[in-house]
Amino acid sequence: MNTMEFSLERAEKSIIKKFHKQLFRKFTKAVASYNLVEPNDKIAVCISGGKDSWLMAKLFQELKKHHKFPFELVFLVMDAGYNTANRELIESNSQKLNVPITVFESDIFENVLHIEKSPCYLCARMRRGHLYANARKLGCNKIALGHHYDDVIETILMGMLYGGQVQTMLPVLDSSNFKGMKLIRPMYLIREKDIIAWRDYNGLEFLRCACKFTAEKQEEEGKRLKVKKLIRALAEDDPEIEQNIFKSVENVNLSTIIAYKDKDGIKHYFNDGKQ
């Protein structure tokens, strides 16, 4: 960790100078490639308090400085039941990073604390619903989440190993419950190690997972952590492993697939219609 005194100017400059290739270029590439930001959008940039979402906020601020068409940003924080120290850290980072946050309260952490089966999955779904609802109240048509490249490849492998399916975390989704709203993931091409490098270069401290469930169950190794370690071990022998996992869902050859589901959930087999 860099121990020098924090400088906002240095942190912002490092995004477009020192870490331009790793961060800002990949951010703008995702925005352009997947058409994530459009004229007159009002985007709720959802900040959890962790390293990914804070960097996303700063990248959006830089994008707004340089973009050719107008769009609006709201930096939305949901206090799902943070303890005092975590809430204060979020507010402190808001001031330190010059990111004006809008905070709303919920009791999600308390609601999932005593749920034994898939509490993290349930928490994520509930959080997303609250974020959509509050973003809509603020006049937003999109919410932005801070999922990065490593999240994407871990999700692909988790689906295969634990879910028995081939799927990925898409860079943009239409909301099924909030008509006319979209979810975007502009950090889609950014590596987690580069996010950590930016954080440490600027001597910043962010929240990790702040939920009570995680705090009380630290001895349990989650499936995602297992997959993260597996990918890391495989990449030590073959550096192209991570890229190949990512590309695997871009290069799907349906003629070699036993079965697949279409957008309506209807299952089709390779020998449908054949005698």
CSV table of C-alpha atoms in Angstrom, one decimal:
chain,number,residue,atom,x,y,z
A,1,MET,CA,0.0,0.0,0.0
A,2,ASN,CA,1.3,3.5,-0.9
A,3,THR,CA,1.7,5.4,2.3
A,4,MET,CA,2.1,8.9,0.8
A,5,GLU,CA,-0.6,11.6,1.5
A,6,PHE,CA,-3.6,11.2,-0.8
A,7,SER,CA,-3.9,13.7,-3.7
A,8,LEU,CA,-7.2,13.9,-5.7
A,9,GLU,CA,-5.3,15.5,-8.6
A,10,ARG,CA,-2.8,12.6,-8.6
A,11,ALA,CA,-5.6,10.0,-8.4
A,12,GLU,CA,-7.5,11.5,-11.3
A,13,LYS,CA,-4.4,12.1,-13.4
A,14,SER,CA,-3.3,8.5,-12.8
A,15,ILE,CA,-6.5,7.2,-14.5
A,16,ILE,CA,-5.7,9.0,-17.8
A,17,LYS,CA,-1.9,8.9,-17.6
A,18,LYS,CA,-0.2,6.1,-15.6
A,19,PHE,CA,-3.2,3.6,-15.9
A,20,HIS,CA,-4.6,4.9,-19.2
A,21,LYS,CA,-4.1,1.6,-21.1
A,22,GLN,CA,-5.2,-0.6,-18.3
A,23,LEU,CA,-8.2,1.4,-17.1
A,24,PHE,CA,-9.5,4.4,-19.1
A,25,ARG,CA,-8.9,2.9,-22.5
A,26,LYS,CA,-10.6,-0.4,-21.6
A,27,PHE,CA,-13.5,1.5,-20.0
A,28,THR,CA,-14.1,3.6,-23.1
A,29,LYS,CA,-13.7,0.5,-25.3
A,30,ALA,CA,-16.4,-1.3,-23.4
A,31,VAL,CA,-18.7,1.8,-23.6
A,32,ALA,CA,-18.2,2.0,-27.4
A,33,SER,CA,-18.2,-1.7,-28.2
A,34,TYR,CA,-21.4,-2.5,-26.3
A,35,ASN,CA,-23.1,0.9,-26.8
A,36,LEU,CA,-23.4,1.4,-23.0
A,37,VAL,CA,-23.8,5.2,-22.9
A,38,GLU,CA,-26.1,7.0,-25.3
A,39,PRO,CA,-27.1,10.7,-25.8
A,40,ASN,CA,-29.2,12.1,-22.9
A,41,ASP,CA,-28.9,9.0,-20.7
A,42,LYS,CA,-29.2,9.6,-17.0
A,43,ILE,CA,-27.1,6.9,-15.4
A,44,ALA,CA,-27.2,5.8,-11.8
A,45,VAL,CA,-23.6,4.8,-11.0
A,46,CYS,CA,-24.1,2.3,-8.2
A,47,ILE,CA,-21.5,2.6,-5.5
A,48,SER,CA,-21.2,-0.3,-3.0
A,49,GLY,CA,-18.2,1.2,-1.3
A,50,GLY,CA,-15.7,-1.3,-2.7
A,51,LYS,CA,-12.7,-0.6,-5.0
A,52,ASP,CA,-14.6,-1.5,-8.2
A,53,SER,CA,-17.5,0.9,-7.9
A,54,TRP,CA,-15.4,3.8,-6.6
A,55,LEU,CA,-13.1,3.5,-9.6
A,56,MET,CA,-16.1,3.2,-11.9
A,57,ALA,CA,-17.4,6.5,-10.5
A,58,LYS,CA,-14.1,8.2,-11.3
A,59,LEU,CA,-13.9,6.7,-14.8
A,60,PHE,CA,-17.5,8.0,-15.5
A,61,GLN,CA,-16.4,11.4,-14.3
A,62,GLU,CA,-13.5,11.3,-16.8
A,63,LEU,CA,-15.7,10.0,-19.5
A,64,LYS,CA,-18.1,12.9,-19.0
A,65,LYS,CA,-15.2,15.4,-19.4
A,66,HIS,CA,-14.2,14.0,-22.7
A,67,HIS,CA,-17.4,12.6,-24.3
A,68,LYS,CA,-18.9,14.2,-27.4
A,69,PHE,CA,-22.6,14.1,-26.4
A,70,PRO,CA,-24.5,15.0,-23.2
A,71,PHE,CA,-25.5,12.5,-20.5
A,72,GLU,CA,-26.1,12.8,-16.7
A,73,LEU,CA,-24.7,10.9,-13.8
A,74,VAL,CA,-26.1,10.2,-10.3
A,75,PHE,CA,-23.8,8.4,-7.9
A,76,LEU,CA,-26.2,6.2,-6.0
A,77,VAL,CA,-25.3,4.5,-2.7
A,78,MET,CA,-27.6,2.0,-1.0
A,79,ASP,CA,-27.0,1.6,2.8
A,80,ALA,CA,-28.3,-1.9,3.1
A,81,GLY,CA,-27.4,-2.0,6.8
A,82,TYR,CA,-23.8,-0.9,7.1
A,83,ASN,CA,-22.3,-0.5,10.5
A,84,THR,CA,-21.1,2.9,11.6
A,85,ALA,CA,-17.5,2.5,10.5
A,86,ASN,CA,-18.4,1.3,7.0
A,87,ARG,CA,-20.9,4.1,6.5
A,88,GLU,CA,-18.3,6.7,7.6
A,89,LEU,CA,-15.7,5.2,5.3
A,90,ILE,CA,-18.1,5.5,2.3
A,91,GLU,CA,-18.9,9.1,3.2
A,92,SER,CA,-15.2,9.9,3.7
A,93,ASN,CA,-14.3,8.4,0.3
A,94,SER,CA,-17.0,10.4,-1.3
A,95,GLN,CA,-15.4,13.6,0.0
A,96,LYS,CA,-11.9,12.4,-0.7
A,97,LEU,CA,-12.6,11.4,-4.3
A,98,ASN,CA,-14.9,14.3,-5.0
A,99,VAL,CA,-17.8,12.0,-5.9
A,100,PRO,CA,-21.2,13.5,-4.7
A,101,ILE,CA,-23.2,10.6,-3.5
A,102,THR,CA,-27.0,10.2,-3.1
A,103,VAL,CA,-27.7,7.7,-0.3
A,104,PHE,CA,-30.9,5.7,0.4
A,105,GLU,CA,-31.5,3.2,3.2
A,106,SER,CA,-32.7,-0.4,3.1
A,107,ASP,CA,-32.7,-3.4,5.5
A,108,ILE,CA,-31.5,-6.0,3.1
A,109,PHE,CA,-28.6,-7.2,5.2
A,110,GLU,CA,-30.9,-7.9,8.1
A,111,ASN,CA,-33.4,-9.7,5.9
A,112,VAL,CA,-30.9,-12.2,4.5
A,113,LEU,CA,-28.8,-12.7,7.7
A,114,HIS,CA,-30.7,-15.7,8.8
A,115,ILE,CA,-31.1,-17.3,5.4
A,116,GLU,CA,-28.9,-20.3,5.0
A,117,LYS,CA,-29.4,-21.2,1.4
A,118,SER,CA,-27.8,-18.8,-1.2
A,119,PRO,CA,-27.9,-15.6,1.0
A,120,CYS,CA,-25.5,-13.8,-1.3
A,121,TYR,CA,-27.6,-14.6,-4.4
A,122,LEU,CA,-30.8,-13.4,-2.7
A,123,CYS,CA,-29.0,-10.3,-1.4
A,124,ALA,CA,-27.7,-9.4,-4.9
A,125,ARG,CA,-31.2,-9.8,-6.4
A,126,MET,CA,-32.8,-7.7,-3.7
A,127,ARG,CA,-30.1,-5.0,-3.9
A,128,ARG,CA,-30.6,-4.8,-7.7
A,129,GLY,CA,-34.3,-4.3,-7.3
A,130,HIS,CA,-33.8,-1.5,-4.8
A,131,LEU,CA,-31.2,0.1,-7.0
A,132,TYR,CA,-33.6,0.1,-10.0
A,133,ALA,CA,-36.5,1.5,-8.0
A,134,ASN,CA,-34.5,4.3,-6.5
A,135,ALA,CA,-32.7,5.1,-9.8
A,136,ARG,CA,-36.1,5.4,-11.5
A,137,LYS,CA,-37.3,7.8,-8.8
A,138,LEU,CA,-34.3,10.0,-9.6
A,139,GLY,CA,-35.2,9.9,-13.3
A,140,CYS,CA,-32.5,7.5,-14.4
A,141,ASN,CA,-32.9,5.2,-17.4
A,142,LYS,CA,-29.8,3.0,-16.6
A,143,ILE,CA,-28.0,1.6,-13.6
A,144,ALA,CA,-24.2,0.9,-13.8
A,145,LEU,CA,-22.6,-1.9,-11.8
A,146,GLY,CA,-18.9,-2.4,-11.2
A,147,HIS,CA,-18.4,-6.0,-12.4
A,148,HIS,CA,-15.1,-6.4,-14.1
A,149,TYR,CA,-13.4,-8.9,-16.5
A,150,ASP,CA,-12.4,-11.3,-13.7
A,151,ASP,CA,-16.1,-11.4,-12.5
A,152,VAL,CA,-17.1,-12.3,-16.1
A,153,ILE,CA,-14.7,-15.3,-16.5
A,154,GLU,CA,-15.4,-16.5,-13.0
A,155,THR,CA,-19.1,-16.4,-13.7
A,156,ILE,CA,-18.7,-18.4,-17.0
A,157,LEU,CA,-16.7,-21.1,-15.2
A,158,MET,CA,-19.0,-21.2,-12.2
A,159,GLY,CA,-22.0,-21.8,-14.4
A,160,MET,CA,-20.3,-24.8,-16.0
A,161,LEU,CA,-18.9,-26.3,-12.8
A,162,TYR,CA,-21.8,-25.6,-10.4
A,163,GLY,CA,-24.8,-24.8,-12.6
A,164,GLY,CA,-24.4,-27.3,-15.4
A,165,GLN,CA,-24.9,-24.5,-18.0
A,166,VAL,CA,-23.0,-22.3,-20.4
A,167,GLN,CA,-23.8,-18.6,-19.8
A,168,THR,CA,-22.1,-15.3,-19.1
A,169,MET,CA,-22.5,-12.0,-17.4
A,170,LEU,CA,-23.6,-9.7,-20.2
A,171,PRO,CA,-22.3,-6.1,-20.5
A,172,VAL,CA,-25.8,-4.7,-20.9
A,173,LEU,CA,-29.3,-6.0,-19.9
A,174,ASP,CA,-32.8,-4.8,-20.3
A,175,SER,CA,-34.6,-4.9,-17.0
A,176,SER,CA,-37.5,-7.4,-16.9
A,177,ASN,CA,-39.2,-5.7,-13.9
A,178,PHE,CA,-38.5,-2.0,-14.7
A,179,LYS,CA,-39.6,-1.3,-18.2
A,180,GLY,CA,-37.4,1.0,-20.2
A,181,MET,CA,-34.5,0.7,-17.8
A,182,LYS,CA,-31.1,-1.0,-18.5
A,183,LEU,CA,-28.2,-2.4,-16.5
A,184,ILE,CA,-24.8,-1.7,-17.9
A,185,ARG,CA,-21.3,-3.0,-16.9
A,186,PRO,CA,-18.7,-0.5,-18.2
A,187,MET,CA,-15.9,-2.2,-16.3
A,188,TYR,CA,-16.4,-5.3,-18.4
A,189,LEU,CA,-12.9,-5.4,-19.9
A,190,ILE,CA,-10.9,-4.1,-16.9
A,191,ARG,CA,-8.8,-6.6,-15.0
A,192,GLU,CA,-9.1,-6.8,-11.2
A,193,LYS,CA,-5.3,-6.6,-10.7
A,194,ASP,CA,-5.3,-3.2,-12.5
A,195,ILE,CA,-8.1,-1.9,-10.2
A,196,ILE,CA,-6.0,-3.0,-7.2
A,197,ALA,CA,-2.9,-1.4,-8.6
A,198,TRP,CA,-4.7,2.0,-9.0
A,199,ARG,CA,-6.1,1.7,-5.5
A,200,ASP,CA,-2.7,1.0,-4.0
A,201,TYR,CA,-0.8,3.5,-6.1
A,202,ASN,CA,-3.1,6.2,-4.6
A,203,GLY,CA,-3.0,4.8,-1.0
A,204,LEU,CA,-6.8,4.4,-0.9
A,205,GLU,CA,-8.8,2.3,1.5
A,206,PHE,CA,-12.2,0.9,0.4
A,207,LEU,CA,-14.8,-1.5,1.8
A,208,ARG,CA,-14.5,-5.2,1.1
A,209,CYS,CA,-17.8,-7.1,1.5
A,210,ALA,CA,-19.6,-5.3,4.3
A,211,CYS,CA,-22.5,-7.6,4.9
A,212,LYS,CA,-23.1,-9.2,8.3
A,213,PHE,CA,-23.4,-12.7,6.8
A,214,THR,CA,-19.9,-12.6,5.4
A,215,ALA,CA,-18.5,-11.1,8.6
A,216,GLU,CA,-19.9,-14.0,10.6
A,217,LYS,CA,-19.0,-16.8,8.2
A,218,GLN,CA,-15.4,-15.9,7.3
A,219,GLU,CA,-14.2,-19.5,7.6
A,220,GLU,CA,-16.4,-20.6,4.7
A,221,GLU,CA,-14.8,-20.5,1.3
A,222,GLY,CA,-17.4,-19.5,-1.3
A,223,LYS,CA,-17.7,-21.1,-4.7
A,224,ARG,CA,-16.5,-17.9,-6.4
A,225,LEU,CA,-13.3,-17.8,-4.4
A,226,LYS,CA,-12.6,-21.5,-5.3
A,227,VAL,CA,-13.1,-20.7,-9.0
A,228,LYS,CA,-10.9,-17.6,-8.7
A,229,LYS,CA,-8.1,-19.7,-7.2
A,230,LEU,CA,-8.6,-22.4,-9.9
A,231,ILE,CA,-8.3,-19.8,-12.7
A,232,ARG,CA,-5.2,-18.3,-11.1
A,233,ALA,CA,-3.5,-21.7,-10.8
A,234,LEU,CA,-4.3,-22.6,-14.4
A,235,ALA,CA,-3.1,-19.2,-15.7
A,236,GLU,CA,0.3,-19.8,-14.0
A,237,ASP,CA,0.9,-22.6,-16.5
A,238,ASP,CA,-0.9,-21.0,-19.4
A,239,PRO,CA,-1.3,-17.1,-19.4
A,240,GLU,CA,-3.9,-17.4,-22.2
A,241,ILE,CA,-6.4,-19.4,-20.0
A,242,GLU,CA,-8.2,-16.3,-18.8
A,243,GLN,CA,-8.6,-14.8,-22.3
A,244,ASN,CA,-9.7,-18.2,-23.6
A,245,ILE,CA,-12.5,-18.5,-21.0
A,246,PHE,CA,-13.7,-15.0,-22.0
A,247,LYS,CA,-13.6,-15.8,-25.7
A,248,SER,CA,-15.4,-19.1,-25.3
A,249,VAL,CA,-18.8,-17.4,-25.0
A,250,GLU,CA,-18.0,-15.3,-28.1
A,251,ASN,CA,-17.1,-18.3,-30.2
A,252,VAL,CA,-20.0,-20.6,-29.6
A,253,ASN,CA,-20.6,-23.0,-32.5
A,254,LEU,CA,-24.2,-24.1,-32.3
A,255,SER,CA,-23.7,-27.0,-34.7
A,256,THR,CA,-21.5,-28.7,-32.1
A,257,ILE,CA,-23.9,-28.1,-29.2
A,258,ILE,CA,-26.1,-30.9,-28.0
A,259,ALA,CA,-28.9,-28.5,-26.9
A,260,TYR,CA,-29.5,-24.8,-26.3
A,261,LYS,CA,-32.2,-22.6,-25.0
A,262,ASP,CA,-33.5,-19.7,-27.1
A,263,LYS,CA,-34.5,-16.3,-25.8
A,264,ASP,CA,-37.9,-17.6,-24.8
A,265,GLY,CA,-36.4,-20.4,-22.8
A,266,ILE,CA,-37.4,-23.1,-25.3
A,267,LYS,CA,-34.9,-25.9,-25.5
A,268,HIS,CA,-33.7,-27.1,-28.9
A,269,TYR,CA,-31.7,-30.3,-29.5
A,270,PHE,CA,-29.0,-30.9,-32.2
A,271,ASN,CA,-31.2,-33.5,-33.8
A,272,ASP,CA,-34.5,-31.7,-33.8
A,273,GLY,CA,-36.3,-32.3,-37.1
A,274,LYS,CA,-33.9,-35.1,-38.1
A,275,GLN,CA,-34.9,-38.7,-38.7
